[in-house]
PDB file of C-alpha atoms in Angstrom:
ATOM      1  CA  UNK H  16       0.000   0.000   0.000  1.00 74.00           C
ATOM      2  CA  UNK H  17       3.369   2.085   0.757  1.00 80.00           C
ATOM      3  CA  UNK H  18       4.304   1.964  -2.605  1.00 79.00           C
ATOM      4  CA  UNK H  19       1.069   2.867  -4.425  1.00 81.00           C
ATOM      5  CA  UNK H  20       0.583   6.164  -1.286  1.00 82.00           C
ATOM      6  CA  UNK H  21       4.106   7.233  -2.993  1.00 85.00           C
ATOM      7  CA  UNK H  22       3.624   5.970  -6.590  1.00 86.00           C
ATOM      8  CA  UNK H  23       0.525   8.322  -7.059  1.00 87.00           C
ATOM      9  CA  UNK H  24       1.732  11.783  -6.085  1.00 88.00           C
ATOM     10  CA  UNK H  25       5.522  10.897  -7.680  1.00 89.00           C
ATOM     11  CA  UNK H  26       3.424   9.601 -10.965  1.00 88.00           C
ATOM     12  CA  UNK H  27       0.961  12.893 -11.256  1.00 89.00           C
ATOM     13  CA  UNK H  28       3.818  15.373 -10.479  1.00 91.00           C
ATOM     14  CA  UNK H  29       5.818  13.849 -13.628  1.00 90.00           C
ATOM     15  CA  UNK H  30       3.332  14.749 -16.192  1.00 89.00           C
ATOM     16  CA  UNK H  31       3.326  18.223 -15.107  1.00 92.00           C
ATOM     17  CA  UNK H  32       7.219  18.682 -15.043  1.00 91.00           C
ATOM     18  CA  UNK H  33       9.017  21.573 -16.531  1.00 91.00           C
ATOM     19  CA  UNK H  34      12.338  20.913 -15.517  1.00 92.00           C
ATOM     20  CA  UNK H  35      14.815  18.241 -16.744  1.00 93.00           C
ATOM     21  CA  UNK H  36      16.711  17.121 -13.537  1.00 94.00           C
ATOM     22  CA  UNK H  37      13.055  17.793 -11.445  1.00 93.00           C
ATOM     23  CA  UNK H  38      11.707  14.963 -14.296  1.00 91.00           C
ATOM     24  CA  UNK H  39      14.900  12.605 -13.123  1.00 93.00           C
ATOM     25  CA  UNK H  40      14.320  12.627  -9.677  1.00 93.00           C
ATOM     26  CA  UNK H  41      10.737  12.135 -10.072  1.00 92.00           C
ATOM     27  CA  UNK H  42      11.186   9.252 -12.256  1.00 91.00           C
ATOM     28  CA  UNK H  43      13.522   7.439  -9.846  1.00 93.00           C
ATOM     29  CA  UNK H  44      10.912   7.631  -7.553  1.00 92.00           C
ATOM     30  CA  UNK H  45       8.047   6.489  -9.677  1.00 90.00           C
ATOM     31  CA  UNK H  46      10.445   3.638 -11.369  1.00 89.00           C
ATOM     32  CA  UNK H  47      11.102   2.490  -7.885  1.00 90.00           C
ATOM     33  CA  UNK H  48       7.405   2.732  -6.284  1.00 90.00           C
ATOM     34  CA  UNK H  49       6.626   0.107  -8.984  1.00 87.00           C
ATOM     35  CA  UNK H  50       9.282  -2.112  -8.524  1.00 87.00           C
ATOM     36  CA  UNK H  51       7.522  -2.508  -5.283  1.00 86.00           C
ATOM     37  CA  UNK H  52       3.990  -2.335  -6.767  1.00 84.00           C
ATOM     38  CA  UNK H  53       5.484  -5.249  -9.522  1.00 84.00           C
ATOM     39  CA  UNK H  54       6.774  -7.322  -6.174  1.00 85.00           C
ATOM     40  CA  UNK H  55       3.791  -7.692  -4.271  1.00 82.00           C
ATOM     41  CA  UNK H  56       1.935  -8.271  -7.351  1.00 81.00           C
ATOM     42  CA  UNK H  57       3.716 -10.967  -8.102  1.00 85.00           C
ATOM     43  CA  UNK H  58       3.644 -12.730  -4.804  1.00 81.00           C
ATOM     44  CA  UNK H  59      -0.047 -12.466  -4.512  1.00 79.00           C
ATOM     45  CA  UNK H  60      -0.306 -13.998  -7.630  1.00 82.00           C
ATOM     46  CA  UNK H  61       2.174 -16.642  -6.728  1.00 82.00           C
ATOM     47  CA  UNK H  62      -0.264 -17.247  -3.101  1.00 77.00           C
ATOM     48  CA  UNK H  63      -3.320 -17.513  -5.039  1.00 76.00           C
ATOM     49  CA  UNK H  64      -2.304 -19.981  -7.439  1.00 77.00           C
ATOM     50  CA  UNK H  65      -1.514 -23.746  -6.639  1.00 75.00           C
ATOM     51  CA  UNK H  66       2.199 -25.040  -6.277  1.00 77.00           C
ATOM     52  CA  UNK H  67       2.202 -26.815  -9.526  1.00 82.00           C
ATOM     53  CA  UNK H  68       0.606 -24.298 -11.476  1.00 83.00           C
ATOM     54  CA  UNK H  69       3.620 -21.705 -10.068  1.00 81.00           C
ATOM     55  CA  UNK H  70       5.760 -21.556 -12.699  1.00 84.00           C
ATOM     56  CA  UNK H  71       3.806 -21.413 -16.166  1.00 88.00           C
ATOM     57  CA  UNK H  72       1.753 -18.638 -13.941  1.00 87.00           C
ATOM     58  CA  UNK H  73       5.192 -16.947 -13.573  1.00 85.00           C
ATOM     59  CA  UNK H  74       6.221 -16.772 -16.716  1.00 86.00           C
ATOM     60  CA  UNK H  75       2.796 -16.039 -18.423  1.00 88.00           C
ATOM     61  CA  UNK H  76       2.836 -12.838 -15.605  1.00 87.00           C
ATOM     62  CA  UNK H  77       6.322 -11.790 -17.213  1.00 85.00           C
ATOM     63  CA  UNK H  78       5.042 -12.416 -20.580  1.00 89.00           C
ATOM     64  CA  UNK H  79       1.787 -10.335 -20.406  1.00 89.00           C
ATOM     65  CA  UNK H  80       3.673  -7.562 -18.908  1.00 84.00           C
ATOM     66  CA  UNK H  81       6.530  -7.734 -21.466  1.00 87.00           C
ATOM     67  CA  UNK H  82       3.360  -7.466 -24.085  1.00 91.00           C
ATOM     68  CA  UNK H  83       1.890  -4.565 -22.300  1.00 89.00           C
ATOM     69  CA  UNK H  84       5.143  -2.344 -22.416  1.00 86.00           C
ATOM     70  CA  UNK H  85       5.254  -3.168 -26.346  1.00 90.00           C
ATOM     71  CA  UNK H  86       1.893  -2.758 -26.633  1.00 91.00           C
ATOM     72  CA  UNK H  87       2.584   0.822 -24.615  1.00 88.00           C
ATOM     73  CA  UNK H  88       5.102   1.753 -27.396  1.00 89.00           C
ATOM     74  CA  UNK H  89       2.724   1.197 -30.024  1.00 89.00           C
ATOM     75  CA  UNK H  90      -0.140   3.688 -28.130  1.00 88.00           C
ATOM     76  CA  UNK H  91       2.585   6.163 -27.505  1.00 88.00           C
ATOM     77  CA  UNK H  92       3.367   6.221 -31.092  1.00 89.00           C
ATOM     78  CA  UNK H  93       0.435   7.083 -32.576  1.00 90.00           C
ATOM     79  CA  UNK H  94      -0.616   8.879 -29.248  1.00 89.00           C
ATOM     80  CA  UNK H  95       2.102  11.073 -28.502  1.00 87.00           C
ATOM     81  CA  UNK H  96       0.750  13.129 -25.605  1.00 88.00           C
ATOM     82  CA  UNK H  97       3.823  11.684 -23.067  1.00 86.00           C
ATOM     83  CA  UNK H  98       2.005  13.620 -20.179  1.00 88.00           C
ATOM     84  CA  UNK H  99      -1.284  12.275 -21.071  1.00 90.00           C
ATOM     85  CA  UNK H 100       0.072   8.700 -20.814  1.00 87.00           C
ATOM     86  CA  UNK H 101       1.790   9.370 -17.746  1.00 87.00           C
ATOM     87  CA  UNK H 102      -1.856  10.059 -16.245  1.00 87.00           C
ATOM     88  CA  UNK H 103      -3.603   7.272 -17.806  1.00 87.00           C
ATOM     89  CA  UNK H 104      -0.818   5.221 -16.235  1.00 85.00           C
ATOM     90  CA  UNK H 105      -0.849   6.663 -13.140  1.00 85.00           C
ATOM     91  CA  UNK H 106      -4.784   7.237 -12.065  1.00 86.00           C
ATOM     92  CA  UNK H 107      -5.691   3.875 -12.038  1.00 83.00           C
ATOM     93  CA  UNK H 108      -3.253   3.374  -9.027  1.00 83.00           C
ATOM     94  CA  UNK H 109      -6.559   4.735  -6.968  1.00 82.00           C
ATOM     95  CA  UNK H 110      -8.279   2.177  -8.105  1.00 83.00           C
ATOM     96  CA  UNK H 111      -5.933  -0.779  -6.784  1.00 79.00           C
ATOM     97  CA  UNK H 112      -5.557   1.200  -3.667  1.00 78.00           C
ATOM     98  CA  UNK H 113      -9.228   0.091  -3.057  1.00 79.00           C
ATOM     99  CA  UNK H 114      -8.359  -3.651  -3.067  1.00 74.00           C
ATOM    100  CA  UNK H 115      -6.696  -3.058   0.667  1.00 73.00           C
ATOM    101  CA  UNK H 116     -10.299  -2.269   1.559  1.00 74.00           C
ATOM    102  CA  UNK H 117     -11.382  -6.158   0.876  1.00 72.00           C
ATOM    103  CA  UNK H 118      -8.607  -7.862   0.608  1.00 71.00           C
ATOM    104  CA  UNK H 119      -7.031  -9.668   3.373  1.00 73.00           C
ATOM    105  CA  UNK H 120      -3.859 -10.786   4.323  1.00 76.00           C
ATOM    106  CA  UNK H 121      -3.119 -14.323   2.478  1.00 74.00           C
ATOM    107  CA  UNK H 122      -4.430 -17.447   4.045  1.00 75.00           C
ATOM    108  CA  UNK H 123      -0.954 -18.934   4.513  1.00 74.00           C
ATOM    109  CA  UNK H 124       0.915 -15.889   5.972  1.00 75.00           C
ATOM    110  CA  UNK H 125      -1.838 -15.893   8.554  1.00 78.00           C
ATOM    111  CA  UNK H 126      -1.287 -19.790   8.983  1.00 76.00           C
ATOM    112  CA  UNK H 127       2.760 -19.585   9.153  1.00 74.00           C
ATOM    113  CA  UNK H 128       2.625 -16.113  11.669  1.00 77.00           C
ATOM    114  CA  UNK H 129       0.064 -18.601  13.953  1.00 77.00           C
ATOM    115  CA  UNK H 130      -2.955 -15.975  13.398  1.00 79.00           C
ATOM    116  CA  UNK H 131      -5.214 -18.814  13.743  1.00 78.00           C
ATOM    117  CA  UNK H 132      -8.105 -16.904  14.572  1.00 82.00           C
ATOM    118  CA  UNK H 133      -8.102 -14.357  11.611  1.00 84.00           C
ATOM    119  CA  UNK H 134      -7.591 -17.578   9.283  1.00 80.00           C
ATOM    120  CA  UNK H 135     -10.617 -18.765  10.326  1.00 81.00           C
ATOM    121  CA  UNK H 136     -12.448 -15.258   9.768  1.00 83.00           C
ATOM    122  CA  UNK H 137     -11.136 -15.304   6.469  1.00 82.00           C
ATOM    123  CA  UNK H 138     -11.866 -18.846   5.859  1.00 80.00           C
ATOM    124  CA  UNK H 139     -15.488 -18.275   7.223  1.00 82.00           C
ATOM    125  CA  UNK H 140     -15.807 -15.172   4.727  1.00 83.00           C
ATOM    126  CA  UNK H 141     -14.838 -17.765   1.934  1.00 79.00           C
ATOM    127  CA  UNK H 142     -17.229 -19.835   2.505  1.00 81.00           C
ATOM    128  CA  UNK H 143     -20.352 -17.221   2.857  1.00 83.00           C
ATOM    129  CA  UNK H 144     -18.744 -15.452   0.246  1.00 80.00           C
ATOM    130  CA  UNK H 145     -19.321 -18.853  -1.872  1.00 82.00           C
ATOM    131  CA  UNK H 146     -22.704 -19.705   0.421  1.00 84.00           C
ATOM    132  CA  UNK H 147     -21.129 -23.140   1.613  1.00 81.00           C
ATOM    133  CA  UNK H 148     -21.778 -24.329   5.123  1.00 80.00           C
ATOM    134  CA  UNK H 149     -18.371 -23.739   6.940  1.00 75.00           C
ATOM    135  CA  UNK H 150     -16.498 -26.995   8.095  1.00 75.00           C
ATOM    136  CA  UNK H 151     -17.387 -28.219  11.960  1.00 76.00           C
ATOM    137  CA  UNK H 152     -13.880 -29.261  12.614  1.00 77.00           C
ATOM    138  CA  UNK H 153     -12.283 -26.105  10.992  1.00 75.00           C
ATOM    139  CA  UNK H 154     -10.735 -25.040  14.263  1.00 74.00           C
ATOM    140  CA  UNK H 155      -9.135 -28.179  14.923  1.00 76.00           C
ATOM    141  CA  UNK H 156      -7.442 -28.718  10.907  1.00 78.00           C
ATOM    142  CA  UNK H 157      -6.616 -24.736  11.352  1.00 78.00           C
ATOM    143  CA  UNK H 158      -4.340 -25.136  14.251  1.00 77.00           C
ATOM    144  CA  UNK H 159      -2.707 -29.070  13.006  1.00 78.00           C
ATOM    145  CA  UNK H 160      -2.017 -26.784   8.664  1.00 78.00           C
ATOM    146  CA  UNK H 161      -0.489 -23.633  11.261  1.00 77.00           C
ATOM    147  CA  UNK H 162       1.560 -25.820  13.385  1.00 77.00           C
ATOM    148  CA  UNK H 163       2.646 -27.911  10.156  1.00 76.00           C
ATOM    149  CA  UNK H 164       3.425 -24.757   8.689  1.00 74.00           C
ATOM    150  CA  UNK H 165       5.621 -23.346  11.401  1.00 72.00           C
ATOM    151  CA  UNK H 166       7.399 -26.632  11.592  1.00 73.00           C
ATOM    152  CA  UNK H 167       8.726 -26.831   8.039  1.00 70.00           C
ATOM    153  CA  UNK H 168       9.354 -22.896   7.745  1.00 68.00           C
ATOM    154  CA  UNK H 169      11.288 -23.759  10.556  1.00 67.00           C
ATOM    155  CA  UNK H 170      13.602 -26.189   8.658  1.00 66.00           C
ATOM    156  CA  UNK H 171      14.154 -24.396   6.193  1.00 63.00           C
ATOM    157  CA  UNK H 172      17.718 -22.790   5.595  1.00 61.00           C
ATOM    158  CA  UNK H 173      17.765 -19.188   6.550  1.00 69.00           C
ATOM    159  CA  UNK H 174      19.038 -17.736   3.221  1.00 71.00           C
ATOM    160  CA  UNK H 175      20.572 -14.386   2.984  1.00 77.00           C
ATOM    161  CA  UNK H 176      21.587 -12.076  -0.104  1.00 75.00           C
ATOM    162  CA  UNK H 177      25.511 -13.087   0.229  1.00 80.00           C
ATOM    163  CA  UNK H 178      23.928 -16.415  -1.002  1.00 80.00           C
ATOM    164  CA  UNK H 179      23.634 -15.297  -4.333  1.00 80.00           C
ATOM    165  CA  UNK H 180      27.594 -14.788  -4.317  1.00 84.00           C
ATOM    166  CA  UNK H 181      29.054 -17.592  -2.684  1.00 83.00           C
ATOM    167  CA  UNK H 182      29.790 -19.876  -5.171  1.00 87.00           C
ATOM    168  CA  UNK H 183      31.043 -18.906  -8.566  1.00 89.00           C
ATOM    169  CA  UNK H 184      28.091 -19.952 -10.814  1.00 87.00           C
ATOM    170  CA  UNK H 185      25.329 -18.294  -8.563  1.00 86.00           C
ATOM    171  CA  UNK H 186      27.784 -14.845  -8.692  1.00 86.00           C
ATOM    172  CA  UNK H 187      27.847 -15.053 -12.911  1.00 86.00           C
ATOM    173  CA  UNK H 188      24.090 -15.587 -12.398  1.00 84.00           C
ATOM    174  CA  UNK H 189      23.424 -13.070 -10.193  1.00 85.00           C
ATOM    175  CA  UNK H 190      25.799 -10.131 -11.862  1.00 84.00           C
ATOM    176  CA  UNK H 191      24.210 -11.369 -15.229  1.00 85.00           C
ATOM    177  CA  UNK H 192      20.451 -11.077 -13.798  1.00 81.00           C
ATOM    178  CA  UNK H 193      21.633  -7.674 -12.190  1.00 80.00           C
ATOM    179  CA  UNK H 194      23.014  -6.428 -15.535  1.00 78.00           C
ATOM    180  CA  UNK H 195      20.236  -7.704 -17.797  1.00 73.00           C
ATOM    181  CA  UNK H 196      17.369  -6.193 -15.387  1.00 64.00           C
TER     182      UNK H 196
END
């Protein structure tokens, strides 16, 4: 929500712009409100799709938006208002700012931070939401899927961002990726 509070003023400032190094600076700010816009878009995405459906939903999320930016040069092409774009770019940001009125937090990062309680609020939601007749024995599978949860996040290795340079094919990979994006 951070990053679409700054996106929106950064975003309608740069269409109205006069100065060159005033344009900069507001553009670093706008290109890095939607990096974090792009980032937790793309991990709600990855929560709301199944496990083995992860990766072709992955890619077809960088493919659509790699379409969208061609498609953008096209419209800018024969539309060549650049300030006009900006806006049309920007406003709908207060849209999607509504979507933190209804949506919640995601099922499983309720589950693995032990929020039992609001999982089965949200899970009771779901189901009038649908008009199904909640589970009797929801409390009971709630707690076993949140202490399951907490158990293998738990095992898991705690990675850091060194990882990505400690051996000598993740550091090609990783300078590459950084170079390329």
């Amino acid at each position: 929500m951070a990053c679409y509070v700054g996106y929106l003023p950064f975003g309608i400032a740069l269409a109205y712009v006069q100065h060159y190094w005033i344009f900069l600076v507001l553009r670093f700010f706008v290109g890095f409100f939607i990096q974090g816009i792009q980032s937790v878009c793309f991990v709600l995405l990855m929560e709301f799709c199944s496990p083995r459906f992860r990766e072709i939903v992955g890619g077809l999320e960088g493919l659509i938006g790699g379409l969208a930016v061609g498609a953008l040069s096209g419209v800018s092409y024969w539309w060549q208002d650049w300030r006009a774009i900006q806006l049309c770019l920007t406003l709908p940001s207060i849209l999607a700012l509504s979507k933190y009125c209804f949506l919640r937090e995601s099922l499983r990062w309720q589950m693995v931070q032990g929020k039992v309680a609001e999982a089965k609020k949200t899970i009771e939601f779901i189901f009038r939401w649908n008009k199904l007749a909640a589970d009797p024995s929801l409390d009971d599978k709630l707690q076993d899927m949140s202490d399951a949860l907490v158990a293998e996040q738990q095992l898991e290795a705690d990675y850091t961002w060194l990882d990505c340079f400690r051996s000598p094919r993740m550091r090609k990979y990783t300078l590459a990726q950084s170079f390329m994006w």
